[in-house]
Coordinates of C-alpha atoms and ligand atoms in Angstrom, one line a residue:
X1212 CA -24.8 -29.6 -14.8
X1213 CA -25.1 -27.7 -11.5
X1214 CA -28.5 -26.4 -10.4
X1215 CA -28.8 -23.8 -7.6
X1216 CA -32.1 -23.6 -5.7
X1217 CA -32.4 -20.3 -3.8
X1218 CA -35.0 -19.5 -1.1
X1219 CA -34.6 -15.7 -1.2
X1220 CA -35.8 -12.8 0.7
X1221 CA -33.4 -12.8 3.7
X1222 CA -31.1 -9.9 4.5
X1223 CA -27.4 -10.8 4.6
X1224 CA -25.5 -10.4 7.9
X1225 CA -22.2 -11.5 9.3
X1226 CA -18.7 -11.9 7.9
X1227 CA -17.3 -13.5 4.7
X1228 CA -13.7 -14.1 3.9
X1229 CA -12.6 -13.6 0.3
X1230 CA -10.4 -16.2 -1.5
X1231 CA -7.3 -15.7 -3.7
X1232 CA -7.9 -14.0 -7.1
X1233 CA -9.1 -16.4 -9.9
X1234 CA -7.6 -14.3 -12.6
X1235 CA -4.2 -14.0 -10.8
X1236 CA -3.9 -17.7 -10.1
X1237 CA -5.0 -18.6 -13.6
X1238 CA -1.9 -16.8 -14.9
X1239 CA 0.5 -17.7 -12.1
X1240 CA 0.1 -21.4 -12.4
X1241 CA 1.1 -21.3 -16.1
X1242 CA 3.9 -18.9 -15.1
X1243 CA 5.5 -21.6 -13.0
X1244 CA 6.6 -23.2 -16.2
X1245 CA 9.2 -20.5 -16.4
X1246 CA 10.7 -21.5 -13.1
X1247 CA 13.4 -24.1 -12.6
X1248 CA 12.7 -24.8 -8.9
X1249 CA 9.9 -24.9 -6.4
X1250 CA 7.2 -22.3 -6.5
X1251 CA 5.2 -22.2 -3.2
X1252 CA 1.9 -20.4 -3.9
X1253 CA -0.4 -19.4 -1.1
X1254 CA -4.0 -18.3 -0.9
X1255 CA -4.9 -20.5 -3.9
X1256 CA -8.7 -20.8 -4.4
X1257 CA -10.3 -24.2 -4.9
X1258 CA -12.0 -23.5 -8.2
X1259 CA -12.3 -25.5 -11.4
X1260 CA -9.9 -23.4 -13.5
X1261 CA -7.2 -24.1 -10.9
X1262 CA -7.8 -27.8 -11.0
X1263 CA -7.7 -27.9 -14.8
X1264 CA -4.4 -26.0 -14.9
X1265 CA -2.8 -28.2 -12.2
X1266 CA -3.9 -31.4 -14.0
X1267 CA -2.3 -30.1 -17.3
X1268 CA 1.1 -29.3 -15.7
X1269 CA 1.1 -32.7 -13.9
X1270 CA 0.3 -34.5 -17.1
X1271 CA 3.5 -33.0 -18.6
X1272 CA 5.9 -33.8 -15.8
X1273 CA 5.5 -31.1 -13.2
X1274 CA 5.5 -32.1 -9.6
X1275 CA 2.5 -30.6 -7.8
X1276 CA 1.6 -30.8 -4.1
X1277 CA -1.6 -29.3 -2.8
X1278 CA -2.8 -28.8 0.8
X1279 CA -5.7 -26.5 1.4
X1280 CA -4.9 -23.1 -0.1
X1281 CA -1.1 -23.9 -0.5
X1282 CA 0.3 -25.2 -3.8
X1283 CA 3.8 -26.3 -4.4
X1284 CA 4.7 -26.6 -8.1
X1285 CA 8.0 -27.6 -9.6
X1286 CA 8.3 -27.5 -13.4
X1287 CA 12.0 -28.2 -13.6
X1288 CA 11.3 -31.5 -15.4
X1289 CA 8.4 -30.4 -17.5
X1290 CA 8.3 -31.9 -21.0
X1291 CA 9.7 -29.3 -23.5
X1292 CA 7.7 -30.9 -26.3
X1293 CA 4.4 -30.8 -24.4
X1294 CA 1.2 -30.3 -26.5
X1295 CA -1.1 -28.5 -24.1
X1296 CA -4.4 -29.7 -25.4
X1297 CA -6.9 -31.5 -23.3
X1298 CA -10.7 -31.5 -23.3
X1299 CA -10.8 -29.5 -20.1
X1300 CA -8.1 -27.0 -21.1
X1301 CA -10.2 -26.1 -24.2
X1302 CA -12.9 -24.9 -21.8
X1303 CA -11.0 -22.2 -20.1
X1304 CA -9.6 -18.9 -21.1
X1305 CA -6.4 -19.0 -19.1
X1306 CA -5.0 -21.9 -21.2
X1307 CA -3.5 -19.1 -23.4
X1308 CA -1.0 -18.2 -20.7
X1309 CA 0.7 -21.6 -21.4
X1310 CA 1.7 -20.0 -24.8
X1311 CA 3.7 -17.2 -23.2
X1312 CA 5.2 -19.4 -20.5
X1313 CA 6.3 -22.2 -22.8
X1314 CA 7.6 -19.8 -25.3
X1315 CA 9.6 -18.0 -22.6
X1316 CA 11.0 -21.2 -21.2
X1317 CA 11.6 -23.4 -24.4
X1318 CA 11.2 -20.9 -27.3
X1319 CA 8.4 -23.3 -28.4
X1320 CA 4.7 -23.6 -27.5
X1321 CA 1.9 -25.8 -28.8
X1322 CA -1.4 -25.0 -27.1
X1323 CA -5.1 -25.4 -27.8
X1324 CA -7.2 -22.3 -28.6
X1325 CA -8.6 -20.6 -25.5
X1326 CA -12.2 -21.2 -24.3
X1327 CA -13.9 -19.1 -21.7
X1328 CA -17.2 -17.2 -21.3
X1329 CA -18.9 -16.2 -24.5
X1330 CA -19.3 -12.4 -24.7
X1331 CA -19.0 -12.3 -28.5
X1332 CA -15.6 -12.3 -30.3
X1333 CA -12.6 -12.5 -28.0
X1334 CA -9.7 -12.2 -30.3
X1335 CA -6.1 -12.9 -29.3
X1336 CA -4.4 -10.9 -32.1
X1337 CA -2.5 -8.7 -29.5
X1338 CA -1.0 -11.8 -27.8
X1339 CA 0.2 -13.0 -31.2
X1340 CA 1.5 -9.6 -32.3
X1341 CA 3.5 -9.5 -29.0
X1342 CA 5.0 -13.0 -29.5
X1343 CA 5.9 -12.1 -33.1
X1344 CA 7.6 -8.9 -32.1
X1345 CA 9.8 -10.9 -29.7
X1346 CA 10.8 -13.0 -32.8
X1347 CA 8.4 -15.9 -32.7
X1348 CA 6.6 -17.4 -35.6
X1349 CA 3.0 -18.2 -34.7
X1350 CA 0.8 -20.6 -36.7
X1351 CA -2.9 -20.9 -36.1
X1352 CA -4.6 -24.1 -37.0
X1353 CA -8.2 -22.9 -36.8
X1354 CA -9.8 -26.3 -37.8
X1355 CA -7.7 -28.2 -35.3
X1356 CA -8.0 -25.4 -32.7
X1357 CA -4.2 -25.4 -32.1
X1358 CA -1.7 -22.5 -31.8
X1359 CA 1.9 -23.2 -32.4
X1360 CA 4.7 -20.6 -31.7
X1361 CA 8.4 -21.1 -32.1
X1362 CA 11.6 -19.1 -32.3
X1363 CA 15.4 -19.8 -32.5
X1364 CA 15.8 -17.3 -29.7
X1365 CA 13.3 -14.7 -28.3
X1366 CA 14.7 -11.2 -28.2
X1367 CA 13.3 -8.3 -26.2
X1368 CA 11.3 -5.7 -28.1
X1369 CA 9.0 -2.6 -27.8
X1370 CA 5.4 -3.8 -28.0
X1371 CA 2.5 -1.3 -28.2
X1372 CA -0.9 -2.9 -27.5
X1373 CA -3.6 -1.6 -29.8
X1374 CA -6.2 -2.5 -27.2
X1375 CA -5.8 -2.5 -23.5
X1376 CA -5.8 -6.3 -22.8
X1377 CA -5.2 -8.1 -19.5
X1378 CA -4.5 -11.4 -21.3
X1379 CA -2.1 -9.9 -23.9
X1380 CA -0.2 -7.9 -21.3
X1381 CA 0.4 -10.9 -19.0
X1382 CA 1.1 -13.3 -21.9
X1383 CA 3.8 -11.0 -23.4
X1384 CA 5.2 -10.4 -20.0
X1385 CA 5.6 -14.2 -19.6
X1386 CA 7.3 -14.7 -22.9
X1387 CA 9.5 -11.6 -22.4
X1388 CA 10.7 -13.0 -19.1
X1389 CA 12.5 -15.7 -21.1
X1390 CA 13.6 -13.4 -24.0
X1391 CA 17.1 -11.9 -24.2
X1392 CA 17.2 -8.2 -23.4
X1393 CA 14.7 -5.5 -22.6
X1394 CA 11.0 -5.7 -23.6
X1395 CA 8.8 -2.6 -23.1
X1396 CA 5.0 -3.1 -23.2
X1397 CA 3.2 0.2 -23.9
X1398 CA -0.6 0.7 -23.3
X1399 CA -0.4 -2.2 -20.9
X1400 CA -3.4 -3.3 -18.8
X1401 CA -3.2 -2.1 -15.1
X1402 CA -5.5 -4.6 -13.4
X1403 CA -4.5 -5.8 -9.9
X1404 CA -3.8 -9.3 -11.3
X1405 CA -1.3 -7.9 -13.9
X1406 CA 0.6 -6.5 -10.9
X1407 CA 0.2 -9.8 -9.0
X1408 CA 1.7 -11.8 -11.9
X1409 CA 4.7 -9.4 -12.2
X1410 CA 5.2 -9.6 -8.4
X1411 CA 5.2 -13.4 -8.6
X1412 CA 7.7 -13.5 -11.4
X1413 CA 10.0 -10.9 -9.6
X1414 CA 9.8 -13.0 -6.4
X1415 CA 11.0 -16.0 -8.5
X1416 CA 13.9 -14.0 -9.8
X1417 CA 12.6 -11.9 -12.8
X1418 CA 13.2 -8.2 -13.3
X1419 CA 9.9 -6.5 -14.2
X1420 CA 9.2 -2.8 -13.5
X1421 CA 6.1 -0.7 -14.0
X1422 CA 3.3 -3.2 -13.6
X1423 CA 0.2 -1.3 -12.6
X1424 CA 1.1 1.6 -15.0
X1425 CA 0.7 1.6 -18.7
X1426 CA 4.4 1.0 -19.4
X1427 CA 5.9 -2.3 -18.2
X1428 CA 9.6 -3.0 -18.7
X1429 CA 10.9 -6.5 -18.5
X1430 CA 14.6 -7.3 -18.5
X1431 CA 14.5 -10.9 -19.8
X1432 CA 16.8 -13.9 -19.7
X1433 CA 17.3 -14.1 -15.9
X1434 CA 17.2 -17.5 -14.3
X1435 CA 14.0 -18.0 -12.2
X1436 CA 14.8 -20.3 -9.3
X1437 CA 11.7 -20.4 -7.2
X1438 CA 10.3 -18.9 -4.0
X1439 CA 7.1 -18.3 -2.0
X1440 CA 4.3 -16.1 -3.1
X1441 CA 0.7 -15.3 -1.8
X1442 CA -2.0 -14.6 -4.3
X1443 CA -3.9 -11.3 -3.8
X1444 CA -7.6 -11.4 -2.7
X1445 CA -10.2 -11.7 -5.5
X1446 CA -11.5 -8.3 -6.4
X1447 CA -14.5 -9.6 -8.3
X1448 CA -15.5 -12.2 -5.6
X1449 CA -15.4 -9.4 -3.0
X1450 CA -17.4 -7.1 -5.3
X1451 CA -20.0 -9.8 -5.8
X1452 CA -20.6 -10.1 -2.0
X1453 CA -20.7 -6.3 -1.7
X1454 CA -23.3 -6.0 -4.4
X1455 CA -25.3 -8.9 -2.9
X1456 CA -25.6 -6.9 0.4
X1457 CA -26.5 -3.8 -1.6
X1458 CA -29.2 -5.8 -3.4
X1459 CA -30.9 -7.5 -0.4
X1460 CA -29.8 -5.3 2.6
X1461 CA -28.2 -6.2 5.9
X1462 CA -24.7 -5.7 7.1
X1463 CA -21.6 -7.7 6.2
X1464 CA -17.9 -7.4 6.8
X1465 CA -16.1 -8.6 3.7
X1466 CA -12.7 -9.8 5.0
X1467 CA -9.3 -10.4 3.3
X1468 CA -9.7 -7.6 0.7
X1469 CA -7.5 -4.8 -0.6
X1470 CA -9.9 -1.8 -0.4
X1471 CA -8.0 0.1 -3.0
X1472 CA -8.8 -2.6 -5.6
X1473 CA -12.5 -2.1 -4.8
X1474 CA -12.7 1.7 -5.1
X1475 CA -14.7 1.8 -8.3
X1476 CA -17.2 -0.7 -6.9
X1477 CA -17.5 1.0 -3.6
X1478 CA -18.0 4.4 -5.3
X1479 CA -20.9 3.1 -7.4
X1480 CA -22.5 1.3 -4.4
X1481 CA -22.3 4.5 -2.4
X1482 CA -24.0 6.5 -5.2
X1483 CA -26.8 3.8 -5.1
X1484 CA -27.4 4.3 -1.4
X1485 CA -25.2 1.5 0.1
X1486 CA -23.0 2.3 3.0
X1487 CA -19.4 1.3 2.7
X1488 CA -16.8 1.6 5.5
X1489 CA -13.2 0.7 4.5
X1490 CA -10.9 -0.9 7.1
X1491 CA -7.3 -2.0 6.6
X1492 CA -8.0 -5.3 5.0
X1493 CA -11.8 -5.5 5.1
X1494 CA -14.9 -3.5 4.0
X1495 CA -18.1 -3.3 5.9
X1496 CA -21.1 -3.0 3.6
X1497 CA -24.6 -2.2 4.8
X1498 CA -27.9 -1.0 3.4
X1499 CA -31.0 0.0 5.3
X1500 CA -32.6 2.6 3.1
X1501 CA -33.9 2.4 -0.5
X1502 CA -31.7 1.9 -3.6
X1503 CA -31.2 4.9 -6.0
X1504 CA -30.8 4.8 -9.7
X1505 CA -27.2 5.3 -11.0
X1506 CA -25.2 5.2 -14.2
X1507 CA -22.3 2.7 -14.6
X1508 CA -19.8 2.4 -17.4
X1509 CA -17.4 -0.5 -17.5
X1510 CA -13.8 0.3 -18.3
X1511 CA -10.3 -1.2 -17.9
X1512 CA -8.8 -0.8 -14.4
X1513 CA -9.1 1.6 -12.5
X1514 CA -12.6 2.0 -14.1
X1515 CA -15.6 -0.1 -13.1
X1516 CA -14.8 -3.8 -14.0
X1517 CA -16.8 -5.5 -16.7
X1518 CA -16.7 -8.6 -14.5
X1519 CA -19.0 -6.8 -12.0
X1520 CA -21.5 -5.5 -14.7
X1521 CA -24.1 -8.3 -14.5
X1522 CA -24.1 -8.2 -10.7
X1523 CA -24.6 -4.5 -10.3
X1524 CA -27.2 -4.4 -13.1
X1525 CA -29.1 -7.1 -11.2
X1526 CA -29.1 -5.0 -8.0
X1527 CA -30.3 -2.0 -9.9
X1528 CA -33.5 -3.9 -10.9
X1529 CA -34.9 -2.8 -7.5
X1530 CA -33.5 0.8 -7.6
X1531 CA -36.0 3.7 -7.9
X1532 CA -35.9 5.3 -11.4
X1533 CA -34.0 4.4 -14.5
X1534 CA -30.4 3.2 -14.2
X1535 CA -28.1 3.2 -17.2
X1536 CA -25.4 0.6 -17.5
X1537 CA -22.9 0.8 -20.4
X1538 CA -20.5 -2.1 -21.3
X1539 CA -17.4 -0.8 -23.1
X1540 CA -15.1 -3.8 -22.8
X1541 CA -17.1 -6.6 -24.6
X1542 CA -19.6 -6.5 -27.4
X1543 CA -22.2 -9.0 -26.0
X1544 CA -22.4 -9.0 -22.3
X1545 CA -26.1 -8.4 -21.7
X1546 CA -27.4 -11.9 -22.6
X1547 CA -28.4 -12.4 -18.9
X1548 CA -30.9 -9.6 -19.0
X1549 CA -33.4 -11.9 -20.7
X1550 CA -33.1 -14.2 -17.7
X1551 CA -33.8 -11.3 -15.3
X1552 CA -36.9 -10.4 -17.3
X1553 CA -38.2 -13.9 -16.5
X1554 CA -38.2 -12.7 -12.8
X1555 CA -40.2 -9.5 -13.6
X1556 CA -37.2 -7.1 -14.1
X1557 CA -37.7 -4.3 -16.5
X1558 CA -34.6 -3.9 -18.7
X1559 CA -34.0 -3.0 -22.3
X1560 CA -30.7 -3.2 -24.2
X1561 CA -29.7 -0.9 -27.0
X1562 CA -26.3 -1.5 -28.5
X1563 CA -23.9 -1.6 -25.5
X1564 CA -26.2 0.1 -23.1
X1565 CA -28.8 -1.4 -20.7
X1566 CA -31.6 0.7 -19.3
X1567 CA -33.0 -0.6 -16.1
X1568 CA -36.4 0.6 -14.9
X1569 CA -36.5 -0.3 -11.2
X1570 CA -39.5 -2.3 -10.0
X1571 CA -40.7 -2.7 -6.4
X1572 CA -40.1 -6.5 -6.4
X1573 CA -39.0 -9.5 -8.5
X1574 CA -40.8 -12.9 -8.5
X1575 CA -39.4 -16.4 -8.5
X1576 CA -38.7 -18.5 -11.5
X1577 CA -36.2 -20.6 -13.4
X1578 CA -33.2 -18.8 -14.9
X1579 CA -30.0 -19.9 -16.7
X1580 CA -26.4 -18.9 -16.1
X1581 CA -25.1 -17.5 -19.4
X1582 CA -21.6 -17.3 -18.1
X1583 CA -19.6 -17.1 -14.8
X1584 CA -20.5 -13.5 -13.7
X1585 CA -24.0 -13.7 -15.1
X1586 CA -24.4 -16.9 -13.0
X1587 CA -23.3 -14.9 -9.9
X1588 CA -25.8 -12.3 -10.9
X1589 CA -28.6 -14.9 -11.1
X1590 CA -27.7 -16.0 -7.6
X1591 CA -28.0 -12.4 -6.4
X1592 CA -31.4 -12.2 -8.2
X1593 CA -32.5 -15.3 -6.4
X1594 CA -31.6 -13.8 -3.1
X1595 CA -33.7 -10.7 -4.0
X1596 CA -36.8 -12.8 -4.5
X1597 CA -38.8 -13.9 -1.5
X1598 CA -39.5 -17.6 -2.1
X1599 CA -37.9 -20.0 -4.5
X1600 CA -35.8 -19.4 -7.6
X1601 CA -33.8 -22.0 -9.5
X1602 CA -30.6 -21.1 -11.4
X1603 CA -29.7 -23.7 -14.0
X1604 CA -26.0 -23.5 -14.6
X1605 CA -25.4 -25.0 -18.1
X1606 CA -21.6 -25.1 -17.8
X1607 CA -20.7 -25.3 -14.1
X1608 CA -19.9 -21.7 -14.6
X1609 CA -20.3 -20.6 -11.1
X1610 CA -18.0 -23.2 -9.6
X1611 CA -15.3 -22.0 -12.1
X1612 CA -14.9 -18.7 -10.3
X1613 CA -16.4 -18.8 -6.8
X1614 CA -14.9 -20.9 -4.0
X1615 CA -17.5 -22.3 -1.6
X1616 CA -20.2 -20.0 -2.8
X1617 CA -23.0 -21.9 -1.1
X1618 CA -21.2 -22.1 2.2
X1619 CA -20.1 -18.4 2.1
X1620 CA -23.6 -17.1 1.3
X1621 CA -25.0 -19.7 3.8
X1622 CA -22.9 -18.2 6.6
X1623 CA -24.5 -14.8 5.9
X1624 CA -28.0 -16.2 6.3
X1625 CA -28.9 -17.0 2.7
X1626 CA -30.6 -20.3 1.8
X1627 CA -28.9 -21.8 -1.3
X1628 CA -28.6 -25.5 -2.2
X1629 CA -26.7 -26.9 -5.1
X1630 CA -27.7 -30.0 -6.9
X1631 CA -24.9 -31.4 -9.1
X1632 CA -25.0 -34.1 -11.8
X1633 CA -21.5 -35.3 -12.4
X1634 CA -20.1 -35.3 -15.9
X1635 CA -22.6 -33.0 -17.5
X1636 CA -20.7 -29.7 -17.4
X1637 CA -20.3 -28.4 -20.9
X1638 CA -18.2 -25.3 -20.2
Ligands
LIG851 N1 -8.9 -7.9 -27.1 C1 -8.5 -7.8 -28.5 N2 -7.4 -8.5 -28.9 C2 -6.7 -9.2 -28.0 C3 -7.0 -9.3 -26.7 C4 -8.2 -8.6 -26.2 O1 -9.2 -7.1 -29.2 O2 -5.7 -9.8 -28.5 C5 -10.1 -7.2 -26.6 C6 -11.2 -8.1 -26.2 O3 -12.0 -8.6 -27.2 C7 -11.9 -7.3 -25.2 C8 -10.8 -6.4 -24.6 O4 -9.7 -6.4 -25.5 O5 -12.8 -6.4 -25.8 C9 -10.3 -6.8 -23.2 O6 -10.0 -8.2 -23.2 P1 -8.8 -8.8 -22.3 O7 -7.8 -9.4 -23.1 O8 -8.5 -7.8 -21.3 O9 -9.6 -9.9 -21.6 P2 -9.1 -11.4 -21.3 O10 -7.7 -11.4 -21.0 O11 -9.6 -12.3 -22.3 C10 -9.5 -11.3 -18.7 C11 -10.3 -12.0 -17.7 C12 -11.7 -11.8 -17.9 C13 -12.0 -10.3 -17.8 C14 -11.1 -9.5 -18.8 C15 -11.3 -8.0 -18.6 C16 -8.9 -14.0 -17.3 C17 -8.7 -15.4 -17.5 N3 -10.0 -13.4 -17.8 O12 -9.9 -11.7 -20.0 O13 -12.4 -12.4 -16.8 O14 -13.4 -10.0 -18.1 O15 -9.8 -9.9 -18.5 O16 -10.9 -7.6 -17.3 O17 -8.1 -13.3 -16.7 C18 -14.1 -13.4 -15.6 O18 -13.3 -13.5 -14.7 O19 -15.4 -13.7 -15.5 C19 -13.6 -13.0 -16.9 C20 -14.3 -13.1 -18.0

């Protein structure tokens, strides 16, 4: 279990460099299974999900070399009969990308059910529907927690997604890359990491058009032979630092970002009274005046990301008036509000909407991380409190998604210490 001890109250000042995107790399590492040759991947963050995925590929015969943020993976010799099921793999969501990738490469995949943060039901029916439309049979062993998919030969098809799903869009794209003929995904997700995975596959030799729009066309069956690709900067990590500055004040240049990916976050911060200046590949965030109440509604890209909802709601605990935050992607993503109440925040949740009555100050206390982004929100809350706050992280959540969080916040003037006890992370 990780414990974060935060001595808050300081403004943040200086520069912070954003790492490669967690949700891109979490799909791109499994995607290397489709490639017969060396994939050189740059800007890879050192986070727990990456380590788990690398360990899995190595266990089944991939050759992996890692130096700093550069990863070289060669899955030419990977075991076609691999059963992708380890204790660690069961903790993470991105394990499901091994389904699409193995199915695309070998027309056969046996993978454990995905884990990940608990926001209520997180079905994968759209992934399965997509695989079936490509000609696969999918068996779900609920009690054993195993998914098996197989086909004589995958064939391209037209797949309409009933829900806009990042995971299903990417997973079907992976399987379709190995299918014969044309696949068209309609009502596809448009998140930056969907585009990143398509760009990676195209760099390796695939033919994918339309990623970033709601219709993606994949001409499958081409040989993927390898290449070099750099992961995009993490939109949510960048947004987390931007919101932290909004919450405590100060002036920070957030470097290595794509400002376009951050537009919805920048827009909401501006409405709340935070100054945002966009540069080519950085954003300068500052706040000297008071915070204003705002309304926020999470939506698929280009709307406001659900993965920034806990952080911005936390900032709004100090905004004058009543802010309204509506979650429209997940059913239960407000569990962390009980933790904020322990610090003196005034929030109430009704269905999928949270009403936040801004207070003049929060006080210290002990709070839990309910999940990865809620954990980041608790760190921001700790920074907002003059004096000591402890964040108890029940599942090493924060280290799953934020590279060098302590060091990065520390370089901006924050005082955060992590106390780790090995072997007690529950996921
Ligand atoms: N959904 C279905 N059926 C499906 C798939 C999704 O009903 O087959 C629903 C979900 O229940 C949810 C909505 O569709 O209500 C969107 O889910 P999506 O599939 O887009 O989410 P995901 O692929 O499971 C990824 C990220 C999440 C992020 C969401 C939304 C990864 C590994 N995870 O999850 O990231 O919240 O997209 O952008 O890429 C995080 O980074 O903290 C995180 C949770």
